[in-house]
Structure formats: structure tokens, C-alpha cells
């Protein structure tokens, strides 16, 4: 709402008013917030936590969909799964932890790519990904069809 938008610190969000709908956000900048003095880190985690909570609550009330068009790692991968539908591009793996970190933990090279952990050949059969697309054009069409 307009009241929500105006309640944010100046410069924290860039958006445009869409009459009858609300605001379309172009960017979440975080400018001017004390939590980013010296770098932007904690603010990202706080934002991810807020998104996770909202997505989880929305699951029961509205249709939720994520389109994974590029690599989605950590909380980003988890957030995608919280929705009702996931559309994944062939070159957009969903991984909680990168293969390098897992190899280090295991003490040997077991994995050689992110795709082995969260590529379409893993996420489609296990039910995380509901639809696989070859490119962004197909991705946009799939979103509209849902």
C-alpha cells in the first residue's frame, strides 16, 4: 500500500505506484538503514527470514510460485521450495550447500557440479520442481499458464 511504501526509510526501496494495485518494486536497496553500516549482511538474512515467513503464511491463502532461472543457493533455494509451485530452468540449480563445501566436509571429491546436488535431474524426480523449462521464454509462458 502507499502507506507501507511511505513508512520505509527514504531510498530503502525503489518502486512505482501501479494504480488500483499497489507498488511494483524495482529494487530493495536498504540505503540509510543502520544494519548495513560497514556492509550489507545481516539485513539480507533478516529479509530472507521475513520472506520465508510471508511465503509460508501465504501458502494456505494464495497461489505461490517460484521461477528458478539461475543458481539458487542456501536460503534462496529454501525460499523457492516454500511455495506451491517451482518452475526450474535447465541451468538453474537449487542447492542448499555448494558442492565445494560438501567435498571439503567429506574430505574428498565426491561432487563435481552444483547440478549433481540440485540440478533438474535431481529436483524434477524428487518433486521439488514441478515444471522444467529450457529458457526464460518458456519460463514466462509456464508462469502465465499456471
Short mmCIF file of N, CA and C in Angstrom, two decimals:
data_model
loop_
_atom_site.label_atom_id
_atom_site.label_comp_id
_atom_site.label_asym_id
_atom_site.label_seq_id
_atom_site.Cartn_x
_atom_site.Cartn_y
_atom_site.Cartn_z
N UNK A 1 0.84 -1.19 0.00
CA UNK A 1 0.00 0.00 0.00
C UNK A 1 0.88 1.25 0.00
N UNK A 2 0.26 2.35 -0.29
CA UNK A 2 1.01 3.60 -0.30
C UNK A 2 1.52 3.93 1.10
N UNK A 3 0.72 3.63 2.11
CA UNK A 3 1.16 3.88 3.49
C UNK A 3 2.38 3.02 3.84
N UNK A 4 2.38 1.76 3.44
CA UNK A 4 3.53 0.89 3.69
C UNK A 4 4.78 1.43 3.01
N UNK A 5 4.63 1.81 1.74
CA UNK A 5 5.75 2.32 0.97
C UNK A 5 6.33 3.58 1.63
N UNK A 6 5.48 4.47 2.05
CA UNK A 6 5.94 5.72 2.66
C UNK A 6 6.51 5.51 4.06
N UNK A 7 6.19 4.38 4.69
CA UNK A 7 6.72 4.12 6.04
C UNK A 7 8.17 3.64 6.01
N UNK A 8 8.67 3.27 4.83
CA UNK A 8 10.05 2.79 4.70
C UNK A 8 11.02 3.97 4.69
N UNK A 9 12.25 3.74 5.16
CA UNK A 9 13.25 4.82 5.10
C UNK A 9 13.46 5.28 3.66
N UNK A 10 13.70 6.55 3.49
CA UNK A 10 13.92 7.11 2.17
C UNK A 10 15.07 6.40 1.47
N UNK A 11 14.85 5.97 0.24
CA UNK A 11 15.89 5.30 -0.53
C UNK A 11 16.03 3.82 -0.27
N UNK A 12 15.27 3.26 0.68
CA UNK A 12 15.40 1.83 1.01
C UNK A 12 14.79 0.94 -0.06
N UNK A 13 13.78 1.45 -0.75
CA UNK A 13 13.08 0.69 -1.79
C UNK A 13 12.82 1.60 -2.97
N UNK A 14 13.00 1.06 -4.17
CA UNK A 14 12.69 1.82 -5.38
C UNK A 14 11.50 1.13 -6.05
N UNK A 15 10.44 1.88 -6.27
CA UNK A 15 9.25 1.29 -6.87
C UNK A 15 8.39 2.33 -7.54
N UNK A 16 7.37 1.81 -8.22
CA UNK A 16 6.43 2.68 -8.92
C UNK A 16 5.02 2.34 -8.47
N UNK A 17 4.20 3.36 -8.30
CA UNK A 17 2.81 3.15 -7.95
C UNK A 17 2.05 2.63 -9.17
N UNK A 18 1.36 1.53 -8.99
CA UNK A 18 0.51 0.96 -10.04
C UNK A 18 -0.93 1.20 -9.58
N UNK A 19 -1.63 2.13 -10.24
CA UNK A 19 -2.99 2.49 -9.80
C UNK A 19 -3.90 1.27 -9.65
N UNK A 20 -4.58 1.21 -8.52
CA UNK A 20 -5.51 0.13 -8.26
C UNK A 20 -4.87 -1.17 -7.81
N UNK A 21 -3.54 -1.22 -7.80
CA UNK A 21 -2.85 -2.46 -7.43
C UNK A 21 -1.97 -2.26 -6.20
N UNK A 22 -1.11 -1.26 -6.24
CA UNK A 22 -0.15 -1.01 -5.17
C UNK A 22 1.16 -0.59 -5.79
N UNK A 23 2.26 -0.99 -5.19
CA UNK A 23 3.57 -0.64 -5.70
C UNK A 23 4.24 -1.83 -6.37
N UNK A 24 4.86 -1.59 -7.51
CA UNK A 24 5.71 -2.57 -8.18
C UNK A 24 7.14 -2.23 -7.79
N UNK A 25 7.82 -3.14 -7.14
CA UNK A 25 9.17 -2.86 -6.66
C UNK A 25 10.20 -3.15 -7.74
N UNK A 26 11.10 -2.20 -7.93
CA UNK A 26 12.21 -2.36 -8.85
C UNK A 26 13.46 -2.84 -8.12
N UNK A 27 13.64 -2.38 -6.88
CA UNK A 27 14.83 -2.76 -6.12
C UNK A 27 14.60 -2.53 -4.63
N UNK A 28 15.19 -3.38 -3.83
CA UNK A 28 15.27 -3.19 -2.39
C UNK A 28 16.72 -2.83 -2.12
N UNK A 29 16.96 -1.57 -1.79
CA UNK A 29 18.31 -1.06 -1.69
C UNK A 29 18.86 -1.16 -0.28
N UNK A 30 18.03 -0.86 0.70
CA UNK A 30 18.49 -0.90 2.07
C UNK A 30 19.25 0.34 2.49
N UNK A 31 19.32 1.31 1.62
CA UNK A 31 20.07 2.54 1.89
C UNK A 31 19.56 3.24 3.14
N UNK A 32 20.48 3.72 3.94
CA UNK A 32 20.12 4.51 5.10
C UNK A 32 19.76 3.69 6.33
N UNK A 33 19.83 2.39 6.27
CA UNK A 33 19.48 1.56 7.41
C UNK A 33 20.73 1.29 8.25
N UNK A 34 20.59 1.38 9.56
CA UNK A 34 21.75 1.21 10.43
C UNK A 34 22.33 -0.20 10.33
N UNK A 35 21.54 -1.18 9.96
CA UNK A 35 22.02 -2.56 9.88
C UNK A 35 23.03 -2.79 8.77
N UNK A 36 23.19 -1.83 7.84
CA UNK A 36 24.14 -2.04 6.74
C UNK A 36 25.37 -1.15 6.85
N UNK A 37 25.53 -0.47 7.96
CA UNK A 37 26.73 0.34 8.13
C UNK A 37 27.93 -0.59 8.12
N UNK A 38 28.87 -0.35 7.22
CA UNK A 38 30.05 -1.19 7.13
C UNK A 38 29.84 -2.41 6.25
N UNK A 39 28.70 -2.55 5.61
CA UNK A 39 28.47 -3.70 4.73
C UNK A 39 27.04 -4.18 4.82
N UNK A 40 26.62 -4.96 3.86
CA UNK A 40 25.25 -5.46 3.82
C UNK A 40 25.29 -6.97 4.06
N UNK A 41 24.84 -7.41 5.19
CA UNK A 41 24.90 -8.84 5.50
C UNK A 41 23.69 -9.26 6.32
N UNK A 42 23.62 -8.77 7.55
CA UNK A 42 22.53 -9.14 8.44
C UNK A 42 21.19 -8.75 7.85
N UNK A 43 21.16 -7.61 7.16
CA UNK A 43 19.91 -7.16 6.56
C UNK A 43 19.38 -8.20 5.56
N UNK A 44 20.28 -8.82 4.80
CA UNK A 44 19.86 -9.84 3.84
C UNK A 44 19.23 -11.03 4.55
N UNK A 45 19.84 -11.47 5.65
CA UNK A 45 19.28 -12.59 6.41
C UNK A 45 17.93 -12.23 7.01
N UNK A 46 17.81 -11.03 7.52
CA UNK A 46 16.53 -10.58 8.08
C UNK A 46 15.47 -10.55 6.99
N UNK A 47 15.84 -10.05 5.82
CA UNK A 47 14.90 -10.01 4.70
C UNK A 47 14.49 -11.40 4.26
N UNK A 48 15.45 -12.31 4.18
CA UNK A 48 15.15 -13.68 3.79
C UNK A 48 14.22 -14.34 4.80
N UNK A 49 14.47 -14.07 6.07
CA UNK A 49 13.60 -14.62 7.12
C UNK A 49 12.18 -14.09 7.00
N UNK A 50 12.05 -12.81 6.69
CA UNK A 50 10.73 -12.21 6.51
C UNK A 50 10.02 -12.82 5.31
N UNK A 51 10.76 -12.98 4.21
CA UNK A 51 10.18 -13.58 3.01
C UNK A 51 9.73 -15.00 3.29
N UNK A 52 10.55 -15.76 4.02
CA UNK A 52 10.20 -17.14 4.36
C UNK A 52 8.90 -17.19 5.16
N UNK A 53 8.79 -16.31 6.14
CA UNK A 53 7.58 -16.28 6.95
C UNK A 53 6.35 -15.92 6.15
N UNK A 54 6.47 -14.89 5.31
CA UNK A 54 5.34 -14.46 4.48
C UNK A 54 4.94 -15.53 3.47
N UNK A 55 5.94 -16.17 2.85
CA UNK A 55 5.65 -17.21 1.86
C UNK A 55 4.96 -18.39 2.53
N UNK A 56 5.43 -18.76 3.69
CA UNK A 56 4.84 -19.88 4.43
C UNK A 56 3.38 -19.57 4.80
N UNK A 57 3.13 -18.37 5.27
CA UNK A 57 1.75 -17.98 5.62
C UNK A 57 0.87 -17.89 4.37
N UNK A 58 1.43 -17.39 3.28
CA UNK A 58 0.66 -17.21 2.04
C UNK A 58 0.27 -18.54 1.41
N UNK A 59 1.02 -19.58 1.69
CA UNK A 59 0.80 -20.90 1.08
C UNK A 59 -0.65 -21.35 1.22
N UNK A 60 -1.25 -21.08 2.35
CA UNK A 60 -2.63 -21.51 2.61
C UNK A 60 -3.68 -20.57 2.00
N UNK A 61 -3.27 -19.34 1.69
CA UNK A 61 -4.25 -18.34 1.28
C UNK A 61 -4.25 -18.02 -0.22
N UNK A 62 -3.09 -18.06 -0.84
CA UNK A 62 -2.99 -17.67 -2.25
C UNK A 62 -2.07 -18.63 -2.99
N UNK A 63 -2.11 -18.57 -4.29
CA UNK A 63 -1.22 -19.35 -5.13
C UNK A 63 0.18 -18.75 -5.08
N UNK A 64 1.18 -19.56 -4.80
CA UNK A 64 2.56 -19.08 -4.76
C UNK A 64 3.40 -19.87 -5.76
N UNK A 65 4.31 -19.17 -6.43
CA UNK A 65 5.12 -19.78 -7.47
C UNK A 65 6.50 -19.16 -7.47
N UNK A 66 7.51 -19.99 -7.69
CA UNK A 66 8.88 -19.51 -7.85
C UNK A 66 9.40 -19.97 -9.20
N UNK A 67 10.12 -19.08 -9.86
CA UNK A 67 10.78 -19.44 -11.12
C UNK A 67 12.28 -19.35 -10.88
N UNK A 68 12.96 -20.48 -10.94
CA UNK A 68 14.40 -20.54 -10.72
C UNK A 68 15.08 -20.45 -12.08
N UNK A 69 15.58 -19.27 -12.38
CA UNK A 69 16.17 -19.02 -13.69
C UNK A 69 17.69 -19.07 -13.66
N UNK A 70 18.27 -19.02 -12.47
CA UNK A 70 19.71 -19.10 -12.29
C UNK A 70 20.00 -19.86 -11.01
N UNK A 71 21.24 -19.95 -10.63
CA UNK A 71 21.61 -20.69 -9.42
C UNK A 71 20.91 -20.10 -8.20
N UNK A 72 20.31 -20.96 -7.42
CA UNK A 72 19.64 -20.57 -6.19
C UNK A 72 20.29 -21.35 -5.05
N UNK A 73 20.96 -20.63 -4.14
CA UNK A 73 21.77 -21.28 -3.12
C UNK A 73 21.31 -20.89 -1.72
N UNK A 74 21.42 -21.82 -0.79
CA UNK A 74 21.16 -21.55 0.61
C UNK A 74 19.71 -21.18 0.86
N UNK A 75 19.51 -20.08 1.57
CA UNK A 75 18.15 -19.66 1.92
C UNK A 75 17.33 -19.39 0.67
N UNK A 76 17.98 -18.97 -0.41
CA UNK A 76 17.26 -18.74 -1.67
C UNK A 76 16.63 -20.01 -2.19
N UNK A 77 17.35 -21.13 -2.11
CA UNK A 77 16.81 -22.42 -2.54
C UNK A 77 15.67 -22.84 -1.63
N UNK A 78 15.85 -22.62 -0.35
CA UNK A 78 14.80 -22.97 0.62
C UNK A 78 13.54 -22.15 0.38
N UNK A 79 13.71 -20.86 0.11
CA UNK A 79 12.56 -19.99 -0.14
C UNK A 79 11.77 -20.45 -1.35
N UNK A 80 12.47 -20.88 -2.39
CA UNK A 80 11.77 -21.38 -3.57
C UNK A 80 10.88 -22.55 -3.22
N UNK A 81 11.36 -23.44 -2.40
CA UNK A 81 10.61 -24.64 -2.05
C UNK A 81 9.40 -24.35 -1.17
N UNK A 82 9.40 -23.24 -0.49
CA UNK A 82 8.27 -22.91 0.38
C UNK A 82 6.98 -22.63 -0.39
N UNK A 83 7.11 -22.31 -1.66
CA UNK A 83 5.93 -22.02 -2.47
C UNK A 83 5.24 -23.29 -2.93
N UNK A 84 4.06 -23.12 -3.53
CA UNK A 84 3.28 -24.26 -4.00
C UNK A 84 3.81 -24.84 -5.30
N UNK A 85 4.42 -24.03 -6.14
CA UNK A 85 4.90 -24.49 -7.43
C UNK A 85 6.30 -23.94 -7.69
N UNK A 86 7.16 -24.78 -8.27
CA UNK A 86 8.50 -24.37 -8.65
C UNK A 86 8.70 -24.69 -10.13
N UNK A 87 9.05 -23.67 -10.89
CA UNK A 87 9.44 -23.83 -12.28
C UNK A 87 10.94 -23.62 -12.30
N UNK A 88 11.68 -24.57 -12.88
CA UNK A 88 13.14 -24.50 -12.87
C UNK A 88 13.68 -24.49 -14.29
N UNK A 89 14.60 -23.58 -14.55
CA UNK A 89 15.30 -23.54 -15.82
C UNK A 89 16.37 -24.64 -15.82
N UNK A 90 16.69 -25.18 -16.98
CA UNK A 90 17.67 -26.26 -17.07
C UNK A 90 19.03 -25.87 -16.50
N UNK A 91 19.36 -24.57 -16.52
CA UNK A 91 20.65 -24.16 -15.96
C UNK A 91 20.50 -23.35 -14.68
N UNK A 92 19.51 -23.73 -13.86
CA UNK A 92 19.30 -23.06 -12.58
C UNK A 92 19.22 -24.04 -11.43
N UNK A 93 20.36 -24.53 -10.93
CA UNK A 93 20.30 -25.50 -9.84
C UNK A 93 19.82 -24.88 -8.53
N UNK A 94 19.15 -25.68 -7.73
CA UNK A 94 18.70 -25.32 -6.38
C UNK A 94 19.55 -26.10 -5.39
N UNK A 95 20.42 -25.43 -4.67
CA UNK A 95 21.30 -26.14 -3.74
C UNK A 95 21.35 -25.43 -2.39
N UNK A 96 21.28 -26.21 -1.33
CA UNK A 96 21.40 -25.62 0.00
C UNK A 96 22.86 -25.31 0.32
N UNK A 97 23.75 -26.20 -0.08
CA UNK A 97 25.18 -26.03 0.15
C UNK A 97 25.92 -26.40 -1.13
N UNK A 98 26.89 -25.60 -1.50
CA UNK A 98 27.64 -25.85 -2.72
C UNK A 98 28.46 -27.13 -2.67
N UNK A 99 28.76 -27.65 -3.85
CA UNK A 99 29.49 -28.91 -3.93
C UNK A 99 30.90 -28.81 -3.36
N UNK A 100 31.53 -27.65 -3.48
CA UNK A 100 32.87 -27.47 -2.93
C UNK A 100 32.88 -27.61 -1.41
N UNK A 101 31.89 -27.03 -0.75
CA UNK A 101 31.80 -27.13 0.71
C UNK A 101 31.54 -28.57 1.14
N UNK A 102 30.69 -29.27 0.40
CA UNK A 102 30.42 -30.67 0.75
C UNK A 102 31.65 -31.54 0.55
N UNK A 103 32.38 -31.32 -0.54
CA UNK A 103 33.61 -32.08 -0.76
C UNK A 103 34.62 -31.84 0.36
N UNK A 104 34.71 -30.59 0.79
CA UNK A 104 35.64 -30.26 1.88
C UNK A 104 35.22 -30.98 3.16
N UNK A 105 33.93 -30.98 3.44
CA UNK A 105 33.42 -31.66 4.62
C UNK A 105 33.69 -33.17 4.55
N UNK A 106 33.51 -33.75 3.37
CA UNK A 106 33.72 -35.18 3.18
C UNK A 106 35.20 -35.55 3.10
N UNK A 107 36.05 -34.59 2.83
CA UNK A 107 37.48 -34.84 2.75
C UNK A 107 37.92 -35.46 1.44
N UNK A 108 37.03 -35.47 0.46
CA UNK A 108 37.38 -36.00 -0.86
C UNK A 108 36.42 -35.44 -1.90
N UNK A 109 36.80 -35.55 -3.15
CA UNK A 109 35.96 -35.03 -4.23
C UNK A 109 34.90 -36.06 -4.61
N UNK A 110 33.70 -35.83 -4.14
CA UNK A 110 32.57 -36.70 -4.45
C UNK A 110 31.69 -36.03 -5.51
N UNK A 111 31.51 -34.72 -5.38
CA UNK A 111 30.66 -33.96 -6.29
C UNK A 111 31.52 -33.07 -7.18
N UNK A 112 31.09 -32.89 -8.42
CA UNK A 112 31.85 -32.11 -9.37
C UNK A 112 31.07 -30.94 -9.95
N UNK A 113 29.78 -30.80 -9.58
CA UNK A 113 28.99 -29.67 -10.05
C UNK A 113 27.78 -29.45 -9.14
N UNK A 114 27.23 -28.24 -9.23
CA UNK A 114 26.01 -27.93 -8.48
C UNK A 114 24.84 -28.76 -8.99
N UNK A 115 24.87 -29.10 -10.27
CA UNK A 115 23.78 -29.88 -10.85
C UNK A 115 23.63 -31.24 -10.21
N UNK A 116 24.73 -31.83 -9.74
CA UNK A 116 24.64 -33.12 -9.07
C UNK A 116 23.85 -33.03 -7.78
N UNK A 117 23.78 -31.85 -7.20
CA UNK A 117 23.07 -31.66 -5.93
C UNK A 117 21.66 -31.11 -6.13
N UNK A 118 21.49 -30.22 -7.09
CA UNK A 118 20.20 -29.57 -7.23
C UNK A 118 19.79 -29.24 -8.64
N UNK A 119 20.40 -29.91 -9.60
CA UNK A 119 20.01 -29.70 -10.99
C UNK A 119 18.67 -30.35 -11.28
N UNK A 120 18.14 -30.11 -12.47
CA UNK A 120 16.83 -30.65 -12.83
C UNK A 120 16.75 -32.18 -12.73
N UNK A 121 17.85 -32.87 -13.01
CA UNK A 121 17.82 -34.33 -12.95
C UNK A 121 17.63 -34.83 -11.51
N UNK A 122 17.82 -33.95 -10.53
CA UNK A 122 17.57 -34.28 -9.12
C UNK A 122 16.21 -33.73 -8.68
N UNK A 123 15.96 -32.47 -8.99
CA UNK A 123 14.78 -31.78 -8.45
C UNK A 123 13.46 -32.15 -9.12
N UNK A 124 13.48 -32.56 -10.37
CA UNK A 124 12.23 -32.98 -11.02
C UNK A 124 11.77 -34.33 -10.46
N UNK A 125 12.62 -35.36 -10.46
CA UNK A 125 12.16 -36.66 -9.94
C UNK A 125 11.77 -36.64 -8.46
N UNK A 126 12.44 -35.77 -7.66
CA UNK A 126 12.09 -35.77 -6.23
C UNK A 126 10.90 -34.87 -5.89
N UNK A 127 10.32 -34.23 -6.90
CA UNK A 127 9.09 -33.47 -6.69
C UNK A 127 9.26 -32.03 -6.26
N UNK A 128 10.48 -31.57 -6.10
CA UNK A 128 10.70 -30.16 -5.73
C UNK A 128 10.32 -29.27 -6.91
N UNK A 129 10.80 -29.62 -8.10
CA UNK A 129 10.49 -28.86 -9.31
C UNK A 129 9.26 -29.47 -9.97
N UNK A 130 8.28 -28.62 -10.23
CA UNK A 130 7.03 -29.08 -10.83
C UNK A 130 7.04 -28.97 -12.35
N UNK A 131 7.88 -28.06 -12.87
CA UNK A 131 7.98 -27.92 -14.32
C UNK A 131 9.38 -27.47 -14.69
N UNK A 132 9.93 -28.09 -15.71
CA UNK A 132 11.26 -27.77 -16.20
C UNK A 132 11.13 -27.02 -17.52
N UNK A 133 11.91 -25.92 -17.66
CA UNK A 133 11.87 -25.14 -18.90
C UNK A 133 13.29 -24.99 -19.44
N UNK A 134 13.38 -24.76 -20.75
CA UNK A 134 14.67 -24.66 -21.42
C UNK A 134 15.26 -23.25 -21.41
N UNK A 135 14.39 -22.23 -21.29
CA UNK A 135 14.87 -20.85 -21.35
C UNK A 135 13.84 -19.92 -20.71
N UNK A 136 14.17 -18.64 -20.64
CA UNK A 136 13.29 -17.68 -19.97
C UNK A 136 11.97 -17.47 -20.71
N UNK A 137 11.97 -17.61 -22.02
CA UNK A 137 10.72 -17.50 -22.78
C UNK A 137 9.75 -18.60 -22.32
N UNK A 138 10.25 -19.83 -22.27
CA UNK A 138 9.40 -20.94 -21.79
C UNK A 138 9.02 -20.73 -20.33
N UNK A 139 9.94 -20.17 -19.56
CA UNK A 139 9.65 -19.90 -18.15
C UNK A 139 8.50 -18.91 -17.99
N UNK A 140 8.53 -17.82 -18.75
CA UNK A 140 7.46 -16.83 -18.68
C UNK A 140 6.13 -17.44 -19.13
N UNK A 141 6.16 -18.25 -20.17
CA UNK A 141 4.94 -18.91 -20.64
C UNK A 141 4.40 -19.87 -19.59
N UNK A 142 5.29 -20.61 -18.93
CA UNK A 142 4.86 -21.54 -17.88
C UNK A 142 4.21 -20.80 -16.71
N UNK A 143 4.78 -19.65 -16.35
CA UNK A 143 4.20 -18.86 -15.26
C UNK A 143 2.79 -18.44 -15.62
N UNK A 144 2.60 -17.96 -16.83
CA UNK A 144 1.28 -17.50 -17.26
C UNK A 144 0.27 -18.63 -17.31
N UNK A 145 0.72 -19.84 -17.66
CA UNK A 145 -0.20 -21.00 -17.74
C UNK A 145 -0.66 -21.48 -16.37
N UNK A 146 0.19 -21.33 -15.35
CA UNK A 146 -0.22 -21.76 -14.02
C UNK A 146 -1.39 -20.93 -13.57
#
